C-alpha positions in Angstrom: 0.0 0.0 0.0 2.8 2.4 0.9 4.6 1.6 -2.4 1.4 2.4 -4.3 1.1 5.8 -2.6 4.7 6.6 -3.4 4.3 5.6 -7.0 1.2 7.7 -7.4 2.9 10.7 -5.8 5.9 10.4 -8.1 3.7 10.1 -11.2 0.9 12.6 -10.3 2.1 14.7 -7.3 -0.6 15.8 -4.9 -3.8 14.9 -6.7 -7.4 15.7 -6.0 -10.5 13.9 -7.2 -13.8 15.7 -7.4 -17.4 15.5 -8.4 -20.3 18.0 -8.4 -24.0 17.2 -8.0 -26.2 19.8 -9.6 -29.9 20.8 -9.9 -31.7 18.8 -12.6 -30.5 19.5 -16.2 -32.9 21.4 -18.4 -34.0 20.0 -21.8 -32.0 22.8 -23.4 -28.8 21.6 -21.7 -29.5 18.0 -22.6 -30.0 18.8 -26.3 -27.1 21.3 -26.5 -24.5 20.3 -29.1 -21.7 22.8 -28.8 -19.6 23.2 -25.7 -20.6 26.9 -25.6 -24.3 26.0 -25.4 -23.6 23.2 -22.9 -21.7 25.7 -20.7 -24.4 28.4 -21.1 -27.1 26.0 -19.8 -25.1 24.2 -17.1 -27.2 23.6 -14.0 -26.5 25.2 -10.7 -24.3 23.2 -8.3 -25.8 21.7 -5.1 -22.7 20.1 -3.6 -19.0 19.4 -4.5 -16.9 16.7 -2.9 -13.1 16.7 -3.2 -10.7 14.0 -2.2 -7.2 15.2 -1.4 -4.3 12.8 -1.6 -2.2 15.0 0.6 -4.6 14.7 3.6 -6.2 11.4 2.5 -9.6 13.0 3.3 -12.8 13.9 1.6 -14.1 17.5 1.9 -17.6 18.7 1.0 -18.6 22.1 -0.2 -22.1 23.6 -0.7 -22.6 26.5 -3.2 -21.6 29.2 -0.8 -18.3 27.3 0.0 -17.6 26.3 -3.6 -14.8 28.9 -4.1 -12.9 27.2 -1.2 -13.3 23.8 -2.9 -12.0 25.2 -6.2 -8.9 26.6 -4.3 -8.3 23.1 -2.9 -8.4 21.7 -6.4 -6.1 24.4 -7.8 -3.6 23.8 -5.0 -3.0 20.2 -6.2 -0.7 19.0 -9.0 -3.3 16.8 -10.8 -7.1 17.3 -10.8 -9.0 14.0 -11.4 -12.7 13.7 -12.5 -15.1 11.4 -14.3 -16.6 13.6 -17.1 -15.3 16.7 -15.4 -14.1 18.4 -18.6 -17.4 18.3 -20.3 -19.7 18.8 -17.3 -18.2 19.8 -13.9 -15.8 22.4 -15.2 -18.6 24.0 -17.2 -20.7 24.2 -14.0 -17.9 25.9 -12.2 -17.2 28.3 -15.0 -20.9 29.1 -15.7 -21.6 29.9 -12.1 -18.5 32.1 -11.6 -16.2 29.9 -9.6 -13.6 29.8 -12.3 -13.0 31.9 -15.5 -11.3 29.1 -17.5 -10.9 25.3 -17.6 -8.4 23.8 -15.2 -6.0 23.3 -18.1 -6.6 26.9 -19.2 -5.5 27.8 -15.6 -2.3 25.8 -16.1 -3.3 22.7 -14.1 -3.0 19.1 -15.1 -6.5 17.7 -15.6 -7.1 14.0 -15.8 -10.7 13.1 -16.9 -11.0 9.3 -16.5 -14.0 9.2 -18.8 -12.1 10.8 -21.6 -9.1 8.5 -21.2 -11.3 5.4 -21.1 -13.4 6.6 -24.1 -10.2 7.1 -26.1 -8.9 3.7 -25.2 -12.2 1.8 -25.9 -14.0 3.9 -28.5 -17.2 4.5 -26.6 -18.3 6.0 -23.3 -19.4 4.0 -20.2 -21.2 5.0 -17.0 -19.3 5.1 -13.7 -22.0 2.7 -12.4 -20.9 0.1 -15.0 -17.2 0.5 -14.2 -17.9 0.3 -10.4 -19.9 -2.9 -10.9 -17.3 -4.6 -13.1 -14.2 -3.5 -11.1 -15.3 -2.8 -7.6 -18.2 -5.2 -7.2 -20.5 -2.4 -6.2 -23.0 -0.1 -7.9 -23.2 3.7 -7.6 -24.7 4.9 -4.3 -27.4 6.8 -6.1 -28.2 7.0 -9.8 -27.9 10.4 -11.5 -31.7 10.6 -12.0 -32.4 10.0 -8.3 -29.8 12.6 -7.1 -32.4 15.4 -7.5 -34.6 13.6 -4.9 -32.1 13.8 -2.1 -30.3 16.6 -0.3 -28.2 17.5 2.7 -26.0 14.7 4.1 -27.6 12.1 1.9 -26.5 14.1 -1.2 -23.0 14.6 0.2 -22.8 10.8 0.9 -23.9 10.0 -2.7 -21.4 12.5 -4.2 -18.6 11.2 -1.9 -19.3 7.7 -3.1 -18.9 8.8 -6.7 -15.6 10.5 -5.8 -14.3 7.4 -3.9 -15.2 5.1 -6.9 -13.5 7.5 -9.3 -10.4 7.7 -7.1 -10.1 3.9 -6.9 -10.5 3.6 -10.7 -8.0 6.4 -11.3 -5.5 4.7 -9.0 -6.0 1.4 -10.9 -5.5 3.2 -14.2 -2.4 4.9 -12.9 -0.7 1.6 -12.3 -1.9 0.0 -15.5 -4.8 1.1 -17.8 -5.4 -2.5 -18.7 -6.3 -3.2 -15.1 -9.7 -1.7 -15.6 -12.4 -4.0 -16.9 -14.7 -2.1 -19.4 -18.4 -2.8 -20.2 -18.9 -4.2 -23.7 -21.2 -2.3 -26.1 -24.0 -4.8 -25.6 -24.3 -4.0 -21.9 -26.6 -1.1 -22.7 -27.4 -0.3 -19.1 -23.8 0.5 -18.7 -23.5 2.8 -21.6 -23.3 6.5 -20.9 -25.7 8.3 -23.2 -25.1 11.9 -22.0 
């Protein structure tokens, strides 16, 4: 375990893993084709959870604390997400917590969804990856997130961050370690 942490630190420095839960997406956002339209119609954030490899702790931030969460991300060497470049970063920019993408701000951004999509040729849901690799499903499906709030929402978001962190650490050691859903497993396919 200690050797794993040392390897990750050498390769990625201090890394953070984050996810944001938002209000429900509008039809306009769901149908948006360009990144400009997607950003313009990004829903408001409800909570963000950030894992820090430096403290080995999870931190949660409600909208009024989101700027503090962004500072925590920006103080790391590598910022890890699952669909962060196309979704979470747009939420942060649209709602005034950043003025550019993490890469635009000079940070190393590692979007696990983008890496896996490039390797396999199609997108898969975090739920499918968690089932195949961790033997567990997502705490709460995306559609049900709008039905919960407070500590339950924080726990659901933290679970997504934990699953993303473990999958990222597996990838970091060897991308071939991650089992990927095949195209016929439709319930695993990310359609967003």
